[in-house]
PDB file of C-alpha atoms in Angstrom:
ATOM      1  CA  UNK R   1      93.959  32.100 261.521  1.00  0.00           C
ATOM      2  CA  UNK R   2      90.586  30.404 262.069  1.00  0.00           C
ATOM      3  CA  UNK R   3      87.441  32.541 262.204  1.00  0.00           C
ATOM      4  CA  UNK R   4      86.827  31.573 265.848  1.00  0.00           C
ATOM      5  CA  UNK R   5      90.337  32.714 266.795  1.00  0.00           C
ATOM      6  CA  UNK R   6      89.863  36.020 264.969  1.00  0.00           C
ATOM      7  CA  UNK R   7      86.590  36.676 266.801  1.00  0.00           C
ATOM      8  CA  UNK R   8      88.156  35.856 270.179  1.00  0.00           C
ATOM      9  CA  UNK R   9      91.120  38.121 269.460  1.00  0.00           C
ATOM     10  CA  UNK R  10      88.821  40.976 268.389  1.00  0.00           C
ATOM     11  CA  UNK R  11      86.745  40.633 271.542  1.00  0.00           C
ATOM     12  CA  UNK R  12      89.909  40.566 273.685  1.00  0.00           C
ATOM     13  CA  UNK R  13      91.285  43.733 272.052  1.00  0.00           C
ATOM     14  CA  UNK R  14      87.950  45.507 272.423  1.00  0.00           C
ATOM     15  CA  UNK R  15      87.777  44.651 276.120  1.00  0.00           C
ATOM     16  CA  UNK R  16      91.422  45.644 276.605  1.00  0.00           C
ATOM     17  CA  UNK R  17      90.838  48.940 274.819  1.00  0.00           C
ATOM     18  CA  UNK R  18      87.757  49.708 276.934  1.00  0.00           C
ATOM     19  CA  UNK R  19      89.618  48.862 280.130  1.00  0.00           C
ATOM     20  CA  UNK R  20      92.517  51.105 279.086  1.00  0.00           C
ATOM     21  CA  UNK R  21      90.129  53.928 278.290  1.00  0.00           C
ATOM     22  CA  UNK R  22      88.415  53.589 281.650  1.00  0.00           C
ATOM     23  CA  UNK R  23      91.757  53.463 283.444  1.00  0.00           C
ATOM     24  CA  UNK R  24      92.882  56.595 281.624  1.00  0.00           C
ATOM     25  CA  UNK R  25      89.640  58.393 282.422  1.00  0.00           C
ATOM     26  CA  UNK R  26      89.849  57.446 286.085  1.00  0.00           C
ATOM     27  CA  UNK R  27      93.465  58.578 286.287  1.00  0.00           C
ATOM     28  CA  UNK R  28      92.691  61.821 284.473  1.00  0.00           C
ATOM     29  CA  UNK R  29      89.584  62.596 286.536  1.00  0.00           C
ATOM     30  CA  UNK R  30      89.865  64.996 289.449  1.00  0.00           C
ATOM     31  CA  UNK R  31      89.412  63.282 292.813  1.00  0.00           C
ATOM     32  CA  UNK R  32      88.986  64.448 296.397  1.00  0.00           C
ATOM     33  CA  UNK R  33      92.209  62.623 297.319  1.00  0.00           C
ATOM     34  CA  UNK R  34      94.158  64.532 294.678  1.00  0.00           C
ATOM     35  CA  UNK R  35      92.899  67.834 296.045  1.00  0.00           C
ATOM     36  CA  UNK R  36      93.701  66.762 299.616  1.00  0.00           C
ATOM     37  CA  UNK R  37      97.255  65.728 298.663  1.00  0.00           C
ATOM     38  CA  UNK R  38      97.787  69.009 296.848  1.00  0.00           C
ATOM     39  CA  UNK R  39      96.587  70.822 299.959  1.00  0.00           C
ATOM     40  CA  UNK R  40      94.740  73.523 298.059  1.00  0.00           C
ATOM     41  CA  UNK R  41      91.926  74.079 295.610  1.00  0.00           C
ATOM     42  CA  UNK R  42      91.733  76.737 292.907  1.00  0.00           C
ATOM     43  CA  UNK R  43      88.292  78.326 292.627  1.00  0.00           C
ATOM     44  CA  UNK R  44      87.233  80.717 289.885  1.00  0.00           C
ATOM     45  CA  UNK R  45      84.989  83.473 291.244  1.00  0.00           C
ATOM     46  CA  UNK R  46      83.032  85.960 289.152  1.00  0.00           C
ATOM     47  CA  UNK R  47      84.214  89.554 289.532  1.00  0.00           C
ATOM     48  CA  UNK R  48      82.389  92.807 288.943  1.00  0.00           C
ATOM     49  CA  UNK R  49      79.117  91.524 290.383  1.00  0.00           C
ATOM     50  CA  UNK R  50      78.451  93.285 293.711  1.00  0.00           C
ATOM     51  CA  UNK R  51      76.933  92.573 296.194  1.00  0.00           C
ATOM     52  CA  UNK R  52      77.676  88.937 295.327  1.00  0.00           C
ATOM     53  CA  UNK R  53      81.329  89.850 295.130  1.00  0.00           C
ATOM     54  CA  UNK R  54      83.465  92.986 295.095  1.00  0.00           C
ATOM     55  CA  UNK R  55      87.012  94.172 295.785  1.00  0.00           C
ATOM     56  CA  UNK R  56      87.707  95.536 299.283  1.00  0.00           C
ATOM     57  CA  UNK R  57      90.093  98.378 300.186  1.00  0.00           C
ATOM     58  CA  UNK R  58      92.975  95.902 300.412  1.00  0.00           C
ATOM     59  CA  UNK R  59      92.395  94.590 296.905  1.00  0.00           C
ATOM     60  CA  UNK R  60      90.853  91.294 298.026  1.00  0.00           C
ATOM     61  CA  UNK R  61      87.777  89.804 296.366  1.00  0.00           C
ATOM     62  CA  UNK R  62      85.021  89.416 298.960  1.00  0.00           C
ATOM     63  CA  UNK R  63      81.339  88.477 298.868  1.00  0.00           C
ATOM     64  CA  UNK R  64      78.826  85.660 298.716  1.00  0.00           C
ATOM     65  CA  UNK R  65      80.681  83.586 296.105  1.00  0.00           C
ATOM     66  CA  UNK R  66      83.949  83.971 298.002  1.00  0.00           C
ATOM     67  CA  UNK R  67      82.392  82.893 301.303  1.00  0.00           C
ATOM     68  CA  UNK R  68      80.947  79.770 299.651  1.00  0.00           C
ATOM     69  CA  UNK R  69      84.394  79.069 298.159  1.00  0.00           C
ATOM     70  CA  UNK R  70      86.080  79.311 301.564  1.00  0.00           C
ATOM     71  CA  UNK R  71      83.428  77.045 303.105  1.00  0.00           C
ATOM     72  CA  UNK R  72      84.352  74.410 300.512  1.00  0.00           C
ATOM     73  CA  UNK R  73      88.027  74.750 301.382  1.00  0.00           C
ATOM     74  CA  UNK R  74      87.256  74.474 305.087  1.00  0.00           C
ATOM     75  CA  UNK R  75      85.223  71.281 304.615  1.00  0.00           C
ATOM     76  CA  UNK R  76      87.932  69.760 302.422  1.00  0.00           C
ATOM     77  CA  UNK R  77      90.672  70.866 304.825  1.00  0.00           C
ATOM     78  CA  UNK R  78      92.655  72.672 302.118  1.00  0.00           C
ATOM     79  CA  UNK R  79      93.746  76.212 301.265  1.00  0.00           C
ATOM     80  CA  UNK R  80      91.664  78.156 298.739  1.00  0.00           C
ATOM     81  CA  UNK R  81      93.154  80.069 295.813  1.00  0.00           C
ATOM     82  CA  UNK R  82      90.591  82.603 294.552  1.00  0.00           C
ATOM     83  CA  UNK R  83      90.986  83.216 290.805  1.00  0.00           C
ATOM     84  CA  UNK R  84      89.045  86.141 289.285  1.00  0.00           C
ATOM     85  CA  UNK R  85      87.001  85.231 286.185  1.00  0.00           C
ATOM     86  CA  UNK R  86      84.304  86.963 284.161  1.00  0.00           C
ATOM     87  CA  UNK R  87      81.373  85.775 282.073  1.00  0.00           C
ATOM     88  CA  UNK R  88      83.467  85.245 278.952  1.00  0.00           C
ATOM     89  CA  UNK R  89      86.513  83.606 280.611  1.00  0.00           C
ATOM     90  CA  UNK R  90      84.970  81.342 283.258  1.00  0.00           C
ATOM     91  CA  UNK R  91      84.410  78.300 281.014  1.00  0.00           C
ATOM     92  CA  UNK R  92      87.876  78.488 279.418  1.00  0.00           C
ATOM     93  CA  UNK R  93      89.498  78.796 282.852  1.00  0.00           C
ATOM     94  CA  UNK R  94      87.841  75.548 283.928  1.00  0.00           C
ATOM     95  CA  UNK R  95      88.463  73.613 280.722  1.00  0.00           C
ATOM     96  CA  UNK R  96      92.141  74.639 280.656  1.00  0.00           C
ATOM     97  CA  UNK R  97      92.506  73.468 284.296  1.00  0.00           C
ATOM     98  CA  UNK R  98      93.550  76.929 285.451  1.00  0.00           C
ATOM     99  CA  UNK R  99      90.872  76.456 288.105  1.00  0.00           C
ATOM    100  CA  UNK R 100      89.477  73.320 289.771  1.00  0.00           C
ATOM    101  CA  UNK R 101      85.898  74.560 290.099  1.00  0.00           C
ATOM    102  CA  UNK R 102      83.992  77.736 289.317  1.00  0.00           C
ATOM    103  CA  UNK R 103      81.650  79.622 291.615  1.00  0.00           C
ATOM    104  CA  UNK R 104      80.904  82.220 289.007  1.00  0.00           C
ATOM    105  CA  UNK R 105      77.158  82.780 289.098  1.00  0.00           C
ATOM    106  CA  UNK R 106      76.678  80.399 286.166  1.00  0.00           C
ATOM    107  CA  UNK R 107      73.129  79.386 285.295  1.00  0.00           C
ATOM    108  CA  UNK R 108      72.896  75.698 284.329  1.00  0.00           C
ATOM    109  CA  UNK R 109      71.389  75.119 280.887  1.00  0.00           C
ATOM    110  CA  UNK R 110      71.240  72.023 278.643  1.00  0.00           C
ATOM    111  CA  UNK R 111      73.612  73.733 276.194  1.00  0.00           C
ATOM    112  CA  UNK R 112      76.198  74.570 278.870  1.00  0.00           C
ATOM    113  CA  UNK R 113      75.866  71.082 280.340  1.00  0.00           C
ATOM    114  CA  UNK R 114      77.406  69.706 277.147  1.00  0.00           C
ATOM    115  CA  UNK R 115      80.795  71.104 278.188  1.00  0.00           C
ATOM    116  CA  UNK R 116      80.534  71.424 281.991  1.00  0.00           C
ATOM    117  CA  UNK R 117      78.984  69.464 284.842  1.00  0.00           C
ATOM    118  CA  UNK R 118      76.742  71.491 287.162  1.00  0.00           C
ATOM    119  CA  UNK R 119      75.898  70.969 290.813  1.00  0.00           C
ATOM    120  CA  UNK R 120      72.570  71.646 292.436  1.00  0.00           C
ATOM    121  CA  UNK R 121      72.032  75.420 292.748  1.00  0.00           C
ATOM    122  CA  UNK R 122      73.778  77.442 295.449  1.00  0.00           C
ATOM    123  CA  UNK R 123      71.723  80.563 294.750  1.00  0.00           C
ATOM    124  CA  UNK R 124      68.868  82.059 292.761  1.00  0.00           C
ATOM    125  CA  UNK R 125      68.048  85.437 291.291  1.00  0.00           C
ATOM    126  CA  UNK R 126      65.390  87.437 289.545  1.00  0.00           C
ATOM    127  CA  UNK R 127      66.577  88.397 286.082  1.00  0.00           C
ATOM    128  CA  UNK R 128      65.147  91.840 285.340  1.00  0.00           C
ATOM    129  CA  UNK R 129      65.183  94.766 282.943  1.00  0.00           C
ATOM    130  CA  UNK R 130      66.451  98.033 284.447  1.00  0.00           C
ATOM    131  CA  UNK R 131      65.772 101.433 282.902  1.00  0.00           C
ATOM    132  CA  UNK R 132      65.259 105.118 283.503  1.00  0.00           C
ATOM    133  CA  UNK R 133      62.314 106.235 285.581  1.00  0.00           C
ATOM    134  CA  UNK R 134      59.688 107.754 283.319  1.00  0.00           C
ATOM    135  CA  UNK R 135      60.412 105.428 280.398  1.00  0.00           C
ATOM    136  CA  UNK R 136      57.385 103.245 279.722  1.00  0.00           C
ATOM    137  CA  UNK R 137      58.829  99.741 279.570  1.00  0.00           C
ATOM    138  CA  UNK R 138      56.625  97.230 281.364  1.00  0.00           C
ATOM    139  CA  UNK R 139      56.891  94.147 279.148  1.00  0.00           C
ATOM    140  CA  UNK R 140      59.219  92.656 276.503  1.00  0.00           C
ATOM    141  CA  UNK R 141      57.174  93.969 273.564  1.00  0.00           C
ATOM    142  CA  UNK R 142      57.865  97.536 274.688  1.00  0.00           C
ATOM    143  CA  UNK R 143      61.613  96.953 274.294  1.00  0.00           C
ATOM    144  CA  UNK R 144      61.203  96.941 270.496  1.00  0.00           C
ATOM    145  CA  UNK R 145      63.417  99.487 268.754  1.00  0.00           C
ATOM    146  CA  UNK R 146      65.477 100.157 271.902  1.00  0.00           C
ATOM    147  CA  UNK R 147      68.947  99.133 273.071  1.00  0.00           C
ATOM    148  CA  UNK R 148      69.879  96.971 276.060  1.00  0.00           C
ATOM    149  CA  UNK R 149      73.275  96.172 277.585  1.00  0.00           C
ATOM    150  CA  UNK R 150      74.190  92.693 278.859  1.00  0.00           C
ATOM    151  CA  UNK R 151      77.331  90.865 279.998  1.00  0.00           C
ATOM    152  CA  UNK R 152      78.633  88.889 277.027  1.00  0.00           C
ATOM    153  CA  UNK R 153      77.688  85.201 277.186  1.00  0.00           C
ATOM    154  CA  UNK R 154      75.488  85.693 280.262  1.00  0.00           C
ATOM    155  CA  UNK R 155      72.051  84.198 280.800  1.00  0.00           C
ATOM    156  CA  UNK R 156      70.470  87.608 280.127  1.00  0.00           C
ATOM    157  CA  UNK R 157      72.364  87.702 276.821  1.00  0.00           C
ATOM    158  CA  UNK R 158      71.010  84.267 275.845  1.00  0.00           C
ATOM    159  CA  UNK R 159      67.498  85.017 277.124  1.00  0.00           C
ATOM    160  CA  UNK R 160      67.099  88.330 275.302  1.00  0.00           C
ATOM    161  CA  UNK R 161      68.738  86.975 272.130  1.00  0.00           C
ATOM    162  CA  UNK R 162      66.185  84.166 272.051  1.00  0.00           C
ATOM    163  CA  UNK R 163      63.152  86.407 272.492  1.00  0.00           C
ATOM    164  CA  UNK R 164      63.350  87.846 268.944  1.00  0.00           C
ATOM    165  CA  UNK R 165      62.127  91.293 269.978  1.00  0.00           C
ATOM    166  CA  UNK R 166      61.824  93.440 266.806  1.00  0.00           C
ATOM    167  CA  UNK R 167      64.707  95.889 266.285  1.00  0.00           C
ATOM    168  CA  UNK R 168      66.097  95.351 269.776  1.00  0.00           C
ATOM    169  CA  UNK R 169      69.816  96.170 269.825  1.00  0.00           C
ATOM    170  CA  UNK R 170      71.761  94.017 272.305  1.00  0.00           C
ATOM    171  CA  UNK R 171      75.062  95.628 273.311  1.00  0.00           C
ATOM    172  CA  UNK R 172      77.496  93.202 274.968  1.00  0.00           C
ATOM    173  CA  UNK R 173      80.123  93.982 277.619  1.00  0.00           C
ATOM    174  CA  UNK R 174      82.681  91.909 279.538  1.00  0.00           C
ATOM    175  CA  UNK R 175      80.865  91.984 282.882  1.00  0.00           C
ATOM    176  CA  UNK R 176      77.803  93.205 284.786  1.00  0.00           C
ATOM    177  CA  UNK R 177      79.483  96.371 286.067  1.00  0.00           C
ATOM    178  CA  UNK R 178      80.328  97.724 282.605  1.00  0.00           C
ATOM    179  CA  UNK R 179      76.910  96.702 281.272  1.00  0.00           C
ATOM    180  CA  UNK R 180      75.277  98.679 284.088  1.00  0.00           C
ATOM    181  CA  UNK R 181      77.595 101.640 283.497  1.00  0.00           C
ATOM    182  CA  UNK R 182      76.446 101.745 279.879  1.00  0.00           C
ATOM    183  CA  UNK R 183      72.915 102.446 281.123  1.00  0.00           C
ATOM    184  CA  UNK R 184      74.050 105.110 283.592  1.00  0.00           C
ATOM    185  CA  UNK R 185      76.066 106.905 280.888  1.00  0.00           C
ATOM    186  CA  UNK R 186      73.081 106.781 278.460  1.00  0.00           C
ATOM    187  CA  UNK R 187      74.861 104.542 275.949  1.00  0.00           C
ATOM    188  CA  UNK R 188      71.848 102.217 276.053  1.00  0.00           C
ATOM    189  CA  UNK R 189      68.169 102.523 276.976  1.00  0.00           C
ATOM    190  CA  UNK R 190      68.119  99.545 279.372  1.00  0.00           C
ATOM    191  CA  UNK R 191      70.239  96.847 280.910  1.00  0.00           C
ATOM    192  CA  UNK R 192      69.511  93.214 281.722  1.00  0.00           C
ATOM    193  CA  UNK R 193      70.645  92.468 285.262  1.00  0.00           C
ATOM    194  CA  UNK R 194      70.027  90.553 288.440  1.00  0.00           C
ATOM    195  CA  UNK R 195      67.576  92.669 290.441  1.00  0.00           C
ATOM    196  CA  UNK R 196      69.643  92.406 293.655  1.00  0.00           C
ATOM    197  CA  UNK R 197      72.804  93.528 291.866  1.00  0.00           C
ATOM    198  CA  UNK R 198      71.082  96.374 290.075  1.00  0.00           C
ATOM    199  CA  UNK R 199      69.441  97.788 293.198  1.00  0.00           C
ATOM    200  CA  UNK R 200      72.687  97.503 295.166  1.00  0.00           C
ATOM    201  CA  UNK R 201      74.566  99.422 292.461  1.00  0.00           C
ATOM    202  CA  UNK R 202      71.926 102.145 292.151  1.00  0.00           C
ATOM    203  CA  UNK R 203      71.808 102.613 295.915  1.00  0.00           C
ATOM    204  CA  UNK R 204      75.603 102.839 296.264  1.00  0.00           C
ATOM    205  CA  UNK R 205      75.857 105.336 293.404  1.00  0.00           C
ATOM    206  CA  UNK R 206      72.956 107.477 294.626  1.00  0.00           C
ATOM    207  CA  UNK R 207      70.976 106.762 291.465  1.00  0.00           C
ATOM    208  CA  UNK R 208      67.859 105.184 292.963  1.00  0.00           C
ATOM    209  CA  UNK R 209      65.819 108.237 292.011  1.00  0.00           C
ATOM    210  CA  UNK R 210      66.813 108.017 288.346  1.00  0.00           C
ATOM    211  CA  UNK R 211      66.623 104.301 287.548  1.00  0.00           C
ATOM    212  CA  UNK R 212      64.379 101.404 288.514  1.00  0.00           C
ATOM    213  CA  UNK R 213      63.523  97.766 287.856  1.00  0.00           C
ATOM    214  CA  UNK R 214      61.091  97.854 284.948  1.00  0.00           C
ATOM    215  CA  UNK R 215      59.900  94.253 284.977  1.00  0.00           C
ATOM    216  CA  UNK R 216      61.191  90.758 285.780  1.00  0.00           C
ATOM    217  CA  UNK R 217      62.126  88.469 282.909  1.00  0.00           C
ATOM    218  CA  UNK R 218      62.335  85.264 284.944  1.00  0.00           C
ATOM    219  CA  UNK R 219      63.657  83.648 288.117  1.00  0.00           C
ATOM    220  CA  UNK R 220      66.801  81.611 287.511  1.00  0.00           C
ATOM    221  CA  UNK R 221      69.367  79.641 289.518  1.00  0.00           C
ATOM    222  CA  UNK R 222      73.154  79.510 289.534  1.00  0.00           C
ATOM    223  CA  UNK R 223      75.302  76.453 290.157  1.00  0.00           C
ATOM    224  CA  UNK R 224      78.895  75.490 290.840  1.00  0.00           C
ATOM    225  CA  UNK R 225      80.549  74.005 287.741  1.00  0.00           C
ATOM    226  CA  UNK R 226      83.272  71.373 287.409  1.00  0.00           C
ATOM    227  CA  UNK R 227      84.929  69.660 284.454  1.00  0.00           C
ATOM    228  CA  UNK R 228      82.947  66.899 282.757  1.00  0.00           C
ATOM    229  CA  UNK R 229      85.119  64.104 284.161  1.00  0.00           C
ATOM    230  CA  UNK R 230      85.125  65.259 287.807  1.00  0.00           C
ATOM    231  CA  UNK R 231      82.358  62.909 288.969  1.00  0.00           C
ATOM    232  CA  UNK R 232      83.661  62.393 292.512  1.00  0.00           C
ATOM    233  CA  UNK R 233      84.173  66.111 293.110  1.00  0.00           C
ATOM    234  CA  UNK R 234      80.744  66.834 291.633  1.00  0.00           C
ATOM    235  CA  UNK R 235      79.059  64.381 294.006  1.00  0.00           C
ATOM    236  CA  UNK R 236      80.938  65.752 297.012  1.00  0.00           C
ATOM    237  CA  UNK R 237      79.903  69.319 296.126  1.00  0.00           C
ATOM    238  CA  UNK R 238      76.255  68.266 295.802  1.00  0.00           C
ATOM    239  CA  UNK R 239      76.391  66.699 299.262  1.00  0.00           C
ATOM    240  CA  UNK R 240      78.090  69.807 300.652  1.00  0.00           C
ATOM    241  CA  UNK R 241      75.467  72.125 299.132  1.00  0.00           C
ATOM    242  CA  UNK R 242      72.608  69.956 300.375  1.00  0.00           C
ATOM    243  CA  UNK R 243      73.933  70.199 303.943  1.00  0.00           C
ATOM    244  CA  UNK R 244      74.486  73.986 304.013  1.00  0.00           C
ATOM    245  CA  UNK R 245      71.170  74.509 302.249  1.00  0.00           C
ATOM    246  CA  UNK R 246      69.026  72.617 304.777  1.00  0.00           C
ATOM    247  CA  UNK R 247      71.031  73.990 307.726  1.00  0.00           C
ATOM    248  CA  UNK R 248      70.243  77.552 306.676  1.00  0.00           C
ATOM    249  CA  UNK R 249      73.935  78.480 306.459  1.00  0.00           C
ATOM    250  CA  UNK R 250      73.679  79.255 302.752  1.00  0.00           C
ATOM    251  CA  UNK R 251      70.712  81.568 303.265  1.00  0.00           C
ATOM    252  CA  UNK R 252      72.554  83.301 306.128  1.00  0.00           C
ATOM    253  CA  UNK R 253      75.467  84.056 303.792  1.00  0.00           C
ATOM    254  CA  UNK R 254      73.075  85.396 301.151  1.00  0.00           C
ATOM    255  CA  UNK R 255      71.439  87.719 303.687  1.00  0.00           C
ATOM    256  CA  UNK R 256      74.868  88.850 304.903  1.00  0.00           C
ATOM    257  CA  UNK R 257      75.926  90.099 301.470  1.00  0.00           C
ATOM    258  CA  UNK R 258      72.654  91.046 299.755  1.00  0.00           C
ATOM    259  CA  UNK R 259      70.411  91.991 302.669  1.00  0.00           C
ATOM    260  CA  UNK R 260      67.671  89.646 301.463  1.00  0.00           C
ATOM    261  CA  UNK R 261      67.009  85.871 301.670  1.00  0.00           C
ATOM    262  CA  UNK R 262      67.654  83.647 298.670  1.00  0.00           C
ATOM    263  CA  UNK R 263      64.763  84.317 296.257  1.00  0.00           C
ATOM    264  CA  UNK R 264      62.212  81.527 296.134  1.00  0.00           C
ATOM    265  CA  UNK R 265      63.114  79.943 299.476  1.00  0.00           C
ATOM    266  CA  UNK R 266      64.985  76.677 299.881  1.00  0.00           C
ATOM    267  CA  UNK R 267      66.890  75.747 296.751  1.00  0.00           C
ATOM    268  CA  UNK R 268      66.078  72.664 294.657  1.00  0.00           C
ATOM    269  CA  UNK R 269      68.459  69.725 294.274  1.00  0.00           C
ATOM    270  CA  UNK R 270      69.229  67.669 291.196  1.00  0.00           C
TER     271      UNK R 270
END
């Protein structure tokens, strides 16, 4: 075979292979039409994180995340299947296609964005350190030599792990509720938590006189996450969030469940 023919054949095979790959990716990607034809969408929602979500007397998960999930279903015209997830299972549930999207209070980070695709934020929070009243803990340096509970794989876990505080013992639990309970039962000196969640828990348990927010670590945001190939669904969700953000509907839902507006005002878009 002449050199020119070999080159032409190589180019043809390369183009054919690229086209096949693109066709496969497009067929494998999750589309709005596929969800509409199925007539339902499966949404992973974080559990054990009141007031953002909790279980009512009938055993149903209710709260801010759930209301956002049902708004998505309403706009898409499909039924919503709420699937409980926690900090350690939410990524696997999405990657394994057990859920279509996750509304699981996940903070977007460059590292997480390597495996998931994040929407613009649908909420924000003040990440704080909670401890016993009377304990002098007003800044990270004063956490040295103490113990702190966190939900495993959470943003507070990653934040505190990266601060390199001398002799700080980080004790990891499956969710926010058990991490908070570790503080209440004196298994740890402090817990890393969302301020709204911590104050809601302490108020409900009648512990406001014993524990308090010691200091804020930082203000962070949480986003909806989809699989890396779900470009159409990702774009639709961003448009949806933009609309309910500027209309004030998102802030109304936040006030309904937490009693306070979304921290920091109107959410950013990206």
